[in-house]
Short mmCIF file of C-alpha atoms in Angstrom, two decimals:
data_model
loop_
_atom_site.label_atom_id
_atom_site.label_comp_id
_atom_site.label_asym_id
_atom_site.label_seq_id
_atom_site.Cartn_x
_atom_site.Cartn_y
_atom_site.Cartn_z
CA MET A 1 107.97 113.62 102.84
CA ASN A 2 110.07 115.04 105.85
CA VAL A 3 108.25 112.71 108.27
CA ASN A 4 108.83 109.82 105.91
CA ASP A 5 112.49 110.64 105.50
CA THR A 6 112.72 110.89 109.31
CA GLU A 7 111.19 107.30 109.60
CA ILE A 8 113.74 106.03 107.00
CA ALA A 9 116.74 107.76 108.57
CA TRP A 10 115.69 106.53 112.09
CA SER A 11 115.35 102.82 110.67
CA ILE A 12 118.98 103.05 109.46
CA LEU A 13 120.44 104.45 112.78
CA GLN A 14 118.39 101.92 114.69
CA GLN A 15 119.91 99.22 112.74
CA ASN A 16 123.31 100.39 113.64
CA GLY A 17 122.84 100.61 117.27
CA TYR A 18 121.53 103.94 118.14
CA VAL A 19 118.74 104.56 120.57
CA ARG A 20 116.29 107.42 120.40
CA THR A 21 115.76 110.08 123.16
CA HIS A 22 113.10 112.64 123.19
CA ILE A 23 115.43 114.86 125.65
CA GLU A 24 117.68 117.18 123.75
CA THR A 25 120.06 117.60 126.55
CA GLU A 26 120.65 113.76 126.71
CA ALA A 27 121.25 113.53 122.96
CA ASP A 28 124.79 112.77 121.60
CA VAL A 29 123.44 113.30 117.99
CA ILE A 30 120.80 115.61 116.85
CA PHE A 31 119.41 115.56 113.19
CA LEU A 32 117.21 118.24 111.65
CA VAL A 33 115.37 117.04 108.73
CA THR A 34 114.89 120.14 106.31
CA CYS A 35 112.66 121.57 103.56
CA SER A 36 114.06 124.15 100.93
CA VAL A 37 110.74 124.79 99.20
CA ARG A 38 110.35 128.14 100.85
CA GLU A 39 112.68 130.53 102.60
CA LYS A 40 110.71 130.63 105.64
CA ALA A 41 111.33 126.74 106.32
CA GLU A 42 115.14 127.36 105.96
CA GLN A 43 115.14 130.29 108.34
CA THR A 44 113.31 128.05 110.90
CA ILE A 45 116.35 125.75 110.72
CA TRP A 46 118.89 128.32 111.27
CA ASN A 47 117.19 129.47 114.15
CA ARG A 48 117.02 126.04 115.61
CA LEU A 49 120.81 125.46 114.99
CA GLN A 50 121.44 128.40 117.04
CA GLN A 51 119.66 126.89 119.92
CA PHE A 52 121.48 123.41 119.49
CA ALA A 53 124.82 125.26 119.34
CA THR A 54 124.07 126.61 122.92
CA LEU A 55 123.59 122.94 124.02
CA LYS A 56 126.77 121.90 122.12
CA ARG A 57 129.01 124.47 123.76
CA LYS A 58 127.96 123.15 127.15
CA ARG A 59 129.36 119.72 126.41
CA SER A 60 132.78 118.67 127.46
CA LYS A 61 135.33 117.48 124.83
CA ASP A 62 134.91 113.86 126.02
CA ASN A 63 131.16 114.06 125.54
CA ARG A 64 130.64 115.92 122.30
CA MET A 65 127.32 116.53 120.61
CA ARG A 66 127.14 116.03 116.85
CA ILE A 67 124.67 118.16 114.87
CA GLY A 68 123.49 117.08 111.36
CA ILE A 69 121.33 118.54 108.60
CA LEU A 70 119.49 116.07 106.43
CA GLY A 71 117.41 116.52 103.45
CA CYS A 72 116.68 119.25 100.89
CA MET A 73 118.41 122.07 102.63
CA ALA A 74 121.58 120.06 103.07
CA GLU A 75 121.52 119.43 99.30
CA ARG A 76 120.90 123.09 98.31
CA LEU A 77 123.18 124.79 100.81
CA LYS A 78 125.94 122.07 101.68
CA GLN A 79 128.90 124.65 101.63
CA GLU A 80 127.05 127.41 103.37
CA ILE A 81 125.97 125.11 106.18
CA LEU A 82 129.41 123.61 106.97
CA GLU A 83 131.02 127.07 106.81
CA ARG A 84 128.33 129.12 108.76
CA GLU A 85 129.69 129.53 112.23
CA ASN A 86 130.82 125.81 112.36
CA LEU A 87 127.35 124.84 113.88
CA VAL A 88 126.94 121.66 111.72
CA ASP A 89 129.19 118.42 111.80
CA ILE A 90 127.11 116.20 109.32
CA VAL A 91 125.46 117.09 106.06
CA ALA A 92 123.43 114.41 104.19
CA GLY A 93 121.22 114.93 101.26
CA PRO A 94 117.94 112.96 100.68
CA ASP A 95 119.64 110.15 98.77
CA ALA A 96 122.48 109.64 101.45
CA TYR A 97 120.69 108.31 104.38
CA ARG A 98 122.27 104.84 103.94
CA ASP A 99 125.65 106.59 104.60
CA LEU A 100 124.69 108.06 108.06
CA PRO A 101 126.56 105.50 110.13
CA ARG A 102 129.73 106.15 108.25
CA LEU A 103 129.17 109.80 108.39
CA LEU A 104 128.72 109.81 112.13
CA ALA A 105 131.85 107.72 112.44
CA VAL A 106 133.86 110.25 110.69
CA ALA A 107 132.36 113.08 112.82
CA GLU A 108 133.55 111.17 115.97
CA SER A 109 137.05 112.55 115.23
CA GLY A 110 135.83 115.98 115.09
CA GLN A 111 135.75 116.35 111.26
CA GLN A 112 133.06 117.88 109.33
CA VAL A 113 131.53 115.57 106.79
CA ALA A 114 129.07 115.58 104.06
CA ASN A 115 127.35 113.47 101.30
CA VAL A 116 124.93 115.07 99.04
CA LEU A 117 125.17 112.90 95.94
CA LEU A 118 121.71 112.68 94.37
CA SER A 119 120.87 108.93 93.06
CA VAL A 120 119.03 108.01 89.84
CA ASP A 121 117.60 104.80 91.49
CA GLU A 122 117.50 105.15 95.35
CA THR A 123 113.97 104.71 96.64
CA TYR A 124 114.89 103.01 100.06
CA ALA A 125 112.73 100.11 98.77
CA ASP A 126 114.38 97.61 101.22
CA ILE A 127 114.16 99.68 104.25
CA MET A 128 111.14 99.30 106.53
CA PRO A 129 110.61 102.78 108.12
CA VAL A 130 110.40 102.90 111.77
CA HIS A 131 107.21 105.06 112.31
CA THR A 132 107.86 107.69 114.91
CA SER A 133 104.32 107.99 116.21
CA ALA A 134 103.72 104.21 117.31
CA SER A 135 100.21 105.00 118.71
CA SER A 136 99.18 106.98 115.36
CA LYS A 137 96.54 105.14 113.49
CA SER A 138 97.73 106.99 110.36
CA ALA A 139 100.94 106.44 108.38
CA PHE A 140 102.89 107.80 105.51
CA VAL A 141 104.15 105.50 102.77
CA SER A 142 106.58 106.89 100.18
CA ILE A 143 106.12 105.37 96.70
CA MET A 144 108.43 107.28 94.63
CA ARG A 145 111.07 110.11 94.92
CA GLY A 146 112.19 113.04 92.89
CA CYS A 147 110.28 114.86 90.14
CA ASP A 148 110.69 115.39 86.36
CA ASN A 149 108.20 118.19 86.04
CA MET A 150 110.81 121.04 86.14
CA CYS A 151 108.19 123.79 87.06
CA THR A 152 110.03 127.04 86.79
CA TYR A 153 109.54 128.07 90.47
CA CYS A 154 110.42 124.59 92.10
CA ILE A 155 113.49 123.65 93.77
CA VAL A 156 112.43 119.74 94.18
CA PRO A 157 114.14 118.43 91.03
CA PHE A 158 117.51 119.95 92.15
CA THR A 159 117.17 118.84 95.85
CA ARG A 160 115.61 115.47 95.45
CA GLY A 161 116.66 114.51 91.90
CA ARG A 162 114.89 112.90 89.00
CA GLU A 163 111.74 111.01 89.59
CA ARG A 164 111.96 107.19 90.26
CA SER A 165 109.35 104.69 91.59
CA ARG A 166 109.61 102.24 94.32
CA PRO A 167 108.66 98.60 93.26
CA LEU A 168 105.24 97.71 93.95
CA HIS A 169 105.94 94.63 95.96
CA SER A 170 107.86 96.55 98.59
CA ILE A 171 104.96 99.19 99.04
CA ILE A 172 102.51 96.32 99.39
CA GLU A 173 104.73 94.49 102.04
CA GLU A 174 104.92 97.87 104.00
CA VAL A 175 101.10 98.61 103.80
CA ARG A 176 100.43 94.98 104.96
CA MET A 177 102.79 95.41 107.73
CA LEU A 178 101.00 98.71 108.82
CA SER A 179 97.59 96.96 108.72
CA SER A 180 98.91 94.17 111.00
CA GLN A 181 99.81 96.95 113.46
CA GLY A 182 96.44 98.35 113.48
CA VAL A 183 97.10 101.36 111.14
CA LYS A 184 93.78 102.71 109.64
CA GLU A 185 94.85 105.23 107.29
CA VAL A 186 97.73 105.17 104.75
CA THR A 187 98.82 108.26 102.72
CA LEU A 188 100.88 107.45 99.64
CA LEU A 189 103.52 109.93 99.07
CA GLY A 190 105.48 111.41 96.19
CA GLN A 191 106.52 114.61 94.72
CA ASN A 192 104.42 113.76 91.72
CA VAL A 193 102.73 110.72 93.34
CA ASN A 194 100.24 110.00 90.49
CA SER A 195 102.95 109.68 87.74
CA TYR A 196 104.14 106.53 89.58
CA CYS A 197 105.58 103.88 87.14
CA ASP A 198 107.23 100.63 88.52
CA SER A 199 109.14 99.12 85.54
CA SER A 200 111.08 96.91 87.75
CA SER A 201 108.39 94.47 89.01
CA VAL A 202 108.21 90.96 87.54
CA GLN A 203 105.15 90.07 89.49
CA PHE A 204 102.73 91.74 87.21
CA PRO A 205 102.69 92.15 83.47
CA ASN A 206 103.52 95.56 81.91
CA VAL A 207 101.24 97.98 80.60
CA GLY A 208 101.17 100.41 77.87
CA SER A 209 102.18 104.15 78.09
CA PRO A 210 100.01 106.28 80.41
CA SER A 211 97.46 108.77 79.27
CA LEU A 212 97.31 112.37 80.60
CA SER A 213 94.31 114.26 81.76
CA ARG A 214 92.56 115.77 78.67
CA GLY A 215 94.04 119.13 77.82
CA PHE A 216 97.39 118.70 79.77
CA SER A 217 100.93 118.31 78.47
CA THR A 218 104.36 117.69 79.87
CA ILE A 219 107.88 118.71 78.99
CA TYR A 220 109.52 115.20 79.63
CA LYS A 221 108.98 111.95 77.85
CA HIS A 222 106.95 109.29 79.57
CA LYS A 223 108.48 106.12 80.48
CA LYS A 224 107.02 103.09 78.50
CA GLY A 225 105.59 99.97 80.00
CA GLY A 226 105.50 99.36 83.92
CA LEU A 227 102.82 99.50 86.42
CA ARG A 228 101.02 102.71 86.81
CA PHE A 229 99.40 104.58 89.71
CA VAL A 230 95.97 102.92 89.01
CA ASP A 231 97.60 99.59 89.44
CA LEU A 232 99.01 100.57 92.74
CA LEU A 233 95.95 101.94 93.97
CA ASP A 234 94.01 98.88 93.05
CA LYS A 235 96.60 96.52 94.76
CA VAL A 236 96.91 98.71 97.81
CA SER A 237 93.19 99.22 98.43
CA GLN A 238 92.67 95.46 98.36
CA ILE A 239 94.91 94.88 101.38
CA ASP A 240 92.70 96.03 104.10
CA PRO A 241 89.00 96.88 103.39
CA GLU A 242 89.04 98.64 106.87
CA MET A 243 92.10 100.89 105.97
CA ARG A 244 91.53 104.17 104.25
CA ILE A 245 93.94 105.13 101.36
CA ARG A 246 94.91 108.63 100.52
CA PHE A 247 97.57 110.10 98.39
CA THR A 248 99.56 113.29 97.91
CA SER A 249 100.85 115.41 96.19
CA PRO A 250 99.53 114.73 92.68
CA HIS A 251 100.02 116.61 89.42
CA PRO A 252 96.74 117.58 87.65
CA LYS A 253 98.02 116.04 84.36
CA ASP A 254 98.07 112.56 85.73
CA PHE A 255 94.43 111.93 86.47
CA PRO A 256 93.29 109.87 83.50
CA ASP A 257 89.64 108.47 83.63
CA GLU A 258 90.64 104.97 84.82
CA VAL A 259 92.25 106.47 88.06
CA LEU A 260 88.97 108.56 88.73
CA GLN A 261 86.79 105.60 88.22
CA LEU A 262 88.84 103.48 90.55
CA ILE A 263 88.66 106.08 93.41
CA ALA A 264 84.75 106.13 92.69
CA GLU A 265 84.30 102.35 92.89
CA ARG A 266 86.73 101.46 95.73
CA HIS A 267 85.10 101.97 99.08
CA ASN A 268 88.25 102.58 101.04
CA ILE A 269 90.01 105.03 98.74
CA CYS A 270 89.01 108.50 100.15
CA LYS A 271 86.89 110.59 98.03
CA GLN A 272 89.30 113.54 98.38
CA ILE A 273 91.64 114.74 95.78
CA HIS A 274 94.60 117.25 96.14
CA ILE A 275 94.73 119.01 92.74
CA PRO A 276 97.41 121.82 92.83
CA ALA A 277 96.53 124.77 90.61
CA GLN A 278 99.35 127.36 91.70
CA SER A 279 97.43 130.14 89.50
CA GLY A 280 94.33 131.00 87.86
CA SER A 281 96.14 133.06 85.07
CA ASN A 282 97.03 131.39 81.81
CA ARG A 283 99.95 133.66 81.39
CA VAL A 284 101.36 132.83 84.85
CA LEU A 285 100.77 129.01 84.39
CA GLU A 286 102.72 129.21 81.08
CA SER A 287 105.52 131.15 82.77
CA MET A 288 105.52 128.49 85.64
CA ARG A 289 105.52 125.76 82.88
CA ARG A 290 102.62 123.87 84.47
CA GLY A 291 101.39 122.34 81.15
CA TYR A 292 97.77 123.36 81.27
CA SER A 293 95.42 126.17 81.10
CA LYS A 294 92.87 127.48 83.41
CA GLU A 295 90.13 126.12 81.22
CA ALA A 296 91.79 122.62 81.02
CA TYR A 297 92.11 122.81 84.74
CA LEU A 298 88.32 123.61 85.16
CA ASP A 299 87.34 120.80 82.76
CA LEU A 300 89.37 118.26 84.84
CA ILE A 301 87.57 119.52 87.90
CA GLN A 302 84.15 119.00 86.29
CA ASN A 303 85.33 115.57 85.21
CA ILE A 304 86.37 114.65 88.73
CA ARG A 305 83.05 115.88 90.32
CA GLU A 306 81.01 113.92 87.67
CA SER A 307 83.15 110.79 88.12
CA ILE A 308 83.31 110.95 91.98
CA PRO A 309 80.08 112.30 93.44
CA GLY A 310 80.62 114.20 96.93
CA VAL A 311 84.47 114.49 96.25
CA SER A 312 86.35 116.82 98.42
CA LEU A 313 88.91 119.07 96.62
CA SER A 314 92.09 120.65 97.95
CA SER A 315 94.73 122.77 96.16
CA ASP A 316 97.95 124.74 96.30
CA PHE A 317 98.44 128.31 95.08
CA ILE A 318 101.39 130.53 94.81
CA THR A 319 100.83 134.38 94.78
CA GLY A 320 103.23 136.94 93.67
CA PHE A 321 105.04 134.82 91.14
CA CYS A 322 107.38 136.57 88.66
CA GLN A 323 105.71 139.44 86.68
CA GLU A 324 102.23 138.56 88.14
CA THR A 325 99.95 141.42 87.55
CA GLU A 326 96.88 142.65 89.38
CA GLU A 327 94.81 141.11 86.53
CA ASP A 328 96.68 137.76 87.00
CA HIS A 329 95.87 137.91 90.68
CA GLN A 330 92.07 138.68 90.09
CA GLN A 331 91.93 135.46 87.90
CA THR A 332 93.45 133.28 90.73
CA LEU A 333 90.79 134.71 93.08
CA SER A 334 88.20 133.92 90.36
CA LEU A 335 89.33 130.31 90.15
CA LEU A 336 89.08 129.96 94.13
CA ARG A 337 85.48 131.28 93.85
CA GLU A 338 84.66 129.00 91.02
CA VAL A 339 85.95 125.75 92.35
CA SER A 340 85.19 126.20 96.02
CA TYR A 341 87.96 124.12 97.68
CA ASN A 342 87.46 122.13 101.07
CA ALA A 343 91.21 123.02 101.78
CA ALA A 344 94.00 125.02 100.25
CA TYR A 345 97.65 125.74 100.88
CA LEU A 346 98.36 129.41 99.90
CA PHE A 347 101.86 130.86 99.92
CA ALA A 348 103.63 134.04 98.60
CA TYR A 349 106.28 133.22 96.07
CA SER A 350 109.83 132.79 97.49
CA MET A 351 112.53 132.49 94.82
CA ARG A 352 114.97 129.58 95.09
CA LYS A 353 118.47 129.47 93.61
CA LYS A 354 119.03 126.86 91.00
CA THR A 355 115.39 126.90 89.72
CA ARG A 356 114.47 127.97 86.21
CA ALA A 357 112.96 131.11 87.57
CA TYR A 358 116.10 132.22 89.39
CA HIS A 359 118.13 132.07 86.05
CA ARG A 360 115.50 133.48 83.68
CA LEU A 361 112.82 135.48 85.47
CA GLN A 362 112.83 138.45 87.83
CA ASP A 363 111.26 138.34 91.19
CA ASP A 364 109.60 141.86 90.67
CA VAL A 365 106.58 141.70 92.78
CA PRO A 366 107.30 143.70 95.86
CA PRO A 367 107.02 141.84 99.22
CA GLU A 368 104.03 144.13 100.47
CA VAL A 369 102.05 143.37 97.31
CA LYS A 370 102.74 139.62 97.75
CA GLN A 371 101.54 139.82 101.27
CA ARG A 372 98.49 141.88 100.36
CA ARG A 373 97.59 139.29 97.69
CA LEU A 374 98.17 136.48 100.07
CA GLU A 375 95.73 137.95 102.44
CA GLU A 376 93.15 138.30 99.79
CA LEU A 377 93.55 134.67 98.72
CA ILE A 378 93.20 133.41 102.26
CA SER A 379 90.09 135.53 102.86
CA VAL A 380 88.37 134.28 99.40
CA PHE A 381 89.45 130.73 100.32
CA ARG A 382 88.00 130.85 103.71
CA GLU A 383 84.54 132.27 102.64
CA GLU A 384 84.46 129.43 100.00
CA ALA A 385 85.43 126.73 102.50
CA GLU A 386 82.95 127.89 105.05
CA ARG A 387 80.29 127.80 102.45
CA VAL A 388 81.26 124.35 101.33
CA ASN A 389 81.37 123.21 105.01
CA LYS A 390 78.09 124.50 105.86
CA ARG A 391 76.43 122.19 103.41
CA THR A 392 77.36 119.30 105.65
CA VAL A 393 75.31 120.58 108.68
CA GLU A 394 72.52 118.04 109.40
CA SER A 395 74.47 115.13 107.42
CA THR A 396 75.81 112.16 109.03
CA GLN A 397 79.75 111.66 108.44
CA LEU A 398 81.95 108.85 108.82
CA VAL A 399 84.79 109.85 111.12
CA LEU A 400 88.20 108.10 111.86
CA VAL A 401 89.04 108.93 115.54
CA GLU A 402 92.33 110.45 116.05
CA GLY A 403 92.22 111.21 119.88
CA PRO A 404 91.26 114.00 122.17
CA SER A 405 90.78 117.44 120.82
CA LYS A 406 93.52 119.96 121.51
CA ARG A 407 91.21 122.57 122.55
CA SER A 408 88.98 120.48 124.92
CA PRO A 409 89.96 117.21 126.45
CA ALA A 410 86.29 116.38 126.90
CA GLU A 411 85.83 116.16 123.19
CA LEU A 412 87.25 113.85 120.58
CA CYS A 413 88.64 114.81 117.09
CA GLY A 414 89.01 112.93 113.91
CA ARG A 415 88.71 113.36 110.08
CA ASN A 416 85.85 112.55 107.63
CA ASP A 417 86.55 111.02 104.33
CA GLY A 418 87.23 114.52 102.86
CA ASN A 419 90.07 114.89 105.40
CA THR A 420 88.19 117.69 107.28
CA LYS A 421 88.61 117.85 111.03
CA VAL A 422 85.52 116.78 112.81
CA ILE A 423 85.20 117.53 116.61
CA PHE A 424 82.46 115.66 118.74
CA SER A 425 81.64 115.07 122.27
CA GLU A 426 83.04 111.84 123.93
CA THR A 427 79.84 111.35 125.80
CA PRO A 428 77.78 108.53 124.01
CA LYS A 429 74.49 110.14 122.59
CA ALA A 430 73.25 107.05 120.94
CA ASP A 431 71.28 104.07 122.36
CA ASN A 432 73.14 101.66 120.47
CA LEU A 433 76.62 102.59 122.01
CA ALA A 434 77.23 101.12 125.25
CA LEU A 435 79.07 103.14 127.98
CA GLU A 436 81.67 100.47 128.34
CA ASN A 437 82.66 100.80 124.55
CA LYS A 438 84.88 103.90 125.07
CA ILE A 439 85.83 105.31 121.88
CA GLN A 440 89.45 104.68 120.98
CA PRO A 441 91.81 106.22 118.21
CA GLY A 442 91.52 104.29 115.26
CA ASP A 443 87.78 103.62 115.77
CA TYR A 444 85.35 104.56 112.91
CA VAL A 445 82.27 106.51 114.21
CA LEU A 446 79.16 108.23 112.83
CA VAL A 447 78.75 111.85 113.68
CA LYS A 448 75.89 114.10 112.88
CA ILE A 449 77.15 117.54 111.98
CA THR A 450 75.62 120.33 113.94
CA SER A 451 77.91 123.27 113.08
CA SER A 452 80.79 124.13 110.81
CA SER A 453 83.55 126.81 110.09
CA SER A 454 86.01 127.24 107.30
CA GLN A 455 88.34 124.63 108.84
CA SER A 456 86.39 122.11 110.80
CA LEU A 457 83.02 120.55 111.68
CA LYS A 458 81.39 119.96 114.94
CA GLY A 459 78.89 117.17 115.71
CA THR A 460 77.07 114.77 117.82
CA LEU A 461 78.29 111.05 118.14
CA LEU A 462 75.78 108.53 116.81
CA GLY A 463 77.59 105.17 117.41
CA LEU A 464 80.65 103.07 116.49
CA THR A 465 80.60 101.67 112.86
CA THR A 466 83.00 100.14 110.30
CA LEU A 467 84.47 101.54 107.11
CA GLN A 468 82.68 98.83 105.07
CA LYS A 469 79.36 99.14 106.54
CA SER A 470 78.99 103.10 106.35
CA PRO A 471 79.11 105.12 103.44
CA ALA A 472 81.24 108.24 103.67
CA TYR A 473 78.33 110.66 103.60
CA SER A 474 74.70 110.15 104.10
#
């Protein structure tokens, strides 16, 4: 989401005459796009501000540098940011990017200025993001903003506001533009991406109320009518059969059977699903207000695997949440072992002001216990991921090439359908791949997997191919 916010802000600035520089000392304006989900992310920003303050002090009064904070941290800590050592000139929340030219004009006079008003309808639907990595063959496309779930630990509803969806026609327009630019993979973005509901479009007829995953509930009332996530996936995946479609971050409650069936049927929708669990303990899940039990979650996992053969699964887990016991922790470890995820994002709980947990619960798990539990989660996850990846050895994988491997320029790197990194030699090993057909980023290639670890696969290049011709796995 921060990458996408950067691209939206840059589009607005470019339209108002600003030119981008990649050299900090040349910049007249530096914006930091921020996250407030965890304390560590905010501390990183404070450290960067100190570095930029040094650059700022070296400037003459006639050549002032202006520093701005954008995004969630701006929304959460407006007053503290403006007052703390006078480091920042401009503060703009996630819904205030259209106001950046005015804020910059006011800051020219030496005033500090802020706009952190949240909107009930801002989706930036009419702004075409300027993609910051022009050479990249992958892109993010925001389809909705905000969140209505109100999980007790989460700051997002308070920093990004209520959930609202971008009109489908504007999403289609952006994906078509990306396709024409040679982008081969699009990730649809939202805080609760699969609860997408476009009630504004007149191009397509309204449909009924959504159905939740079996055994799941929600604290808010669903919007009636409108186009749903399955409609969006259907339309977007038809734009370019050679473009992979992914989405993140979903909520487990919003996986009705029709979504799973479409993913299984549509060749270019990746057979990879991120399905955040957060905990394996029913008591903790209830305290988090997640709207499901461990049993319902496992039933959904089984339904996904039956509906989408060969699916890759990833998840989010928080350890050390308020009043989490050792038994709760063991149940989470048990869930990790039972599901065996391909990838997982594991974090120690970091209490955020404004959240329901801050007002109603106690952050009573000691830091050293959180850290120990986190290390145990990481260890179990890696054991399982290594076992899952080992099953792919000797298989042939369809890989979208990203470019040279960071560790070895002699090798190339890409990702398979399951979003696992695959490293392979650039030297052609197949008779059907002529030497003059040098592999380029954005190419689809077939790779025979020869070894694996918990995080990546290594293999031998078999040849160039296309998405339509080659199955994801064989």
